[in-house]
């Protein structure tokens, strides 16, 4: 007897052998079959979906759940466009803090609507003795006041309180790590927000490392949720590259650096596992730290790499030698050159044809770089909503010639590169449906077309958030399609993305999200 049979549905299975079905059977969290294979079988529950559309649960292959949950509980200056209003909000948060010397964290900082960065001196005037930490929305910069600067080593670079990339890590080291309980609550909150958008599995893009890690024992927060039955969705964890240590392993192992006990990609179960090793090579476009081969328009600034190029290359090669799948953050084309060169060197040193290395973001990719992605078998894990919401700004700073190269779609697919959809939550909107709409339309919220030749079909965009996401996370044997033996992870939609006008895809209702055969709640309580 089936546990559940869904009937009278428009089921888009993403399985080329049976692309559309009307019935689907579930038993103990797995799909038994579709249509005639299950229609006559008895079931404890028969759910008539009255023609609703069903898809494999969306996979968000690059998120930051801890950061998203913590940000939701932090005072925010999002939406403020005047310096005086921001300072007033900072002062309000500071006066509500415990007392002098207390750290005050504030989210939502973005210099672009303000026209410039805030300064330490300005924050001093409203700090009332507190230590102010304004986190940039990109995650690649922060602004602090003098009370924080006075605690930093003299060699940490900053510009009037603005610290970017690795310098920001020096500030984070001044503070106690978050507790596992705090992190667990934040992760659960963010995970339930994912469920509300039809996401049933995700990859947490960096734990334990210096840039975005929140604790040296961060993995324990996920295990705590797993143990308590509070993990809302399936999560794959990417340790930060700086968590690798020199390994005193046997010389024939050929492993120069490793996590303790030689832990690597693949450890875990269907709910919580270790995925790729996350390695940062550059910054971001929002903070103007993405590493470019040519300057940002109207400037002589080309962004920056996170470290000496040879040290970054060595880390990538060592991670490959240790058996890791690699997720290399590279937004600018100069960073992508470094990543591709290093991955090529790594594969020469120890060929691993199915390593499934990934380049995260691939924000600006020149035409000559596309064949290299394909030749190396590297997936492109993009964030379409970056251009939906920030595209006007990004297109302006890249200029007319380079704007069509940003967060490509068609260019990757035409070269045989696996195109993977993701959000980078909470940097921007996490909705897969709104991202899919952008991939089809290539239009920002203002209506500006950005690289229209990079538009892809609805079916191709859906694959990026299902089949391709499963491939990138090495879940293709259990997720991404609705076929016998696969996980019963589904999303029920109020309409068919293939049949509505593309401008309506982003507003399709997520009727319900099913994980492991059970309806999951997307209620995210603070």
PDB file of C-alpha atoms in Angstrom, residues 66-67 69-70 73 175-188 213-225 230:
ATOM      1  CA  UNK A  66      23.190  31.050   9.108  1.00  0.00           C
ATOM      2  CA  UNK A  67      23.779  34.555   7.794  1.00  0.00           C
ATOM      3  CA  UNK A  69      18.701  33.806   9.770  1.00  0.00           C
ATOM      4  CA  UNK A  70      20.961  36.068  11.798  1.00  0.00           C
ATOM      5  CA  UNK A  73      17.069  39.098  13.671  1.00  0.00           C
ATOM      6  CA  UNK A 175      34.051  38.893  18.703  1.00  0.00           C
ATOM      7  CA  UNK A 176      33.000  35.725  20.433  1.00  0.00           C
ATOM      8  CA  UNK A 177      31.595  33.107  18.043  1.00  0.00           C
ATOM      9  CA  UNK A 178      27.851  32.653  17.980  1.00  0.00           C
ATOM     10  CA  UNK A 179      26.654  29.757  20.110  1.00  0.00           C
ATOM     11  CA  UNK A 180      25.390  26.592  18.456  1.00  0.00           C
ATOM     12  CA  UNK A 181      21.913  27.291  19.822  1.00  0.00           C
ATOM     13  CA  UNK A 182      21.867  30.789  18.297  1.00  0.00           C
ATOM     14  CA  UNK A 183      23.045  29.429  14.966  1.00  0.00           C
ATOM     15  CA  UNK A 184      20.565  26.553  15.022  1.00  0.00           C
ATOM     16  CA  UNK A 185      17.653  28.937  15.563  1.00  0.00           C
ATOM     17  CA  UNK A 186      18.881  31.177  12.727  1.00  0.00           C
ATOM     18  CA  UNK A 187      19.339  28.233  10.353  1.00  0.00           C
ATOM     19  CA  UNK A 188      15.871  26.903  11.097  1.00  0.00           C
ATOM     20  CA  UNK A 213      31.973  31.431   9.072  1.00  0.00           C
ATOM     21  CA  UNK A 214      30.146  32.116  12.333  1.00  0.00           C
ATOM     22  CA  UNK A 215      31.859  29.586  14.601  1.00  0.00           C
ATOM     23  CA  UNK A 216      34.768  27.140  14.458  1.00  0.00           C
ATOM     24  CA  UNK A 217      32.235  24.446  15.402  1.00  0.00           C
ATOM     25  CA  UNK A 218      29.505  25.652  13.050  1.00  0.00           C
ATOM     26  CA  UNK A 219      28.719  22.206  11.668  1.00  0.00           C
ATOM     27  CA  UNK A 220      27.541  21.287  15.150  1.00  0.00           C
ATOM     28  CA  UNK A 221      24.619  23.714  14.838  1.00  0.00           C
ATOM     29  CA  UNK A 222      23.326  21.776  11.830  1.00  0.00           C
ATOM     30  CA  UNK A 223      23.799  18.483  13.651  1.00  0.00           C
ATOM     31  CA  UNK A 224      21.875  19.907  16.609  1.00  0.00           C
ATOM     32  CA  UNK A 225      18.946  20.705  14.321  1.00  0.00           C
ATOM     33  CA  UNK A 230      14.195  20.704  13.404  1.00  0.00           C
TER      34      UNK A 230
END
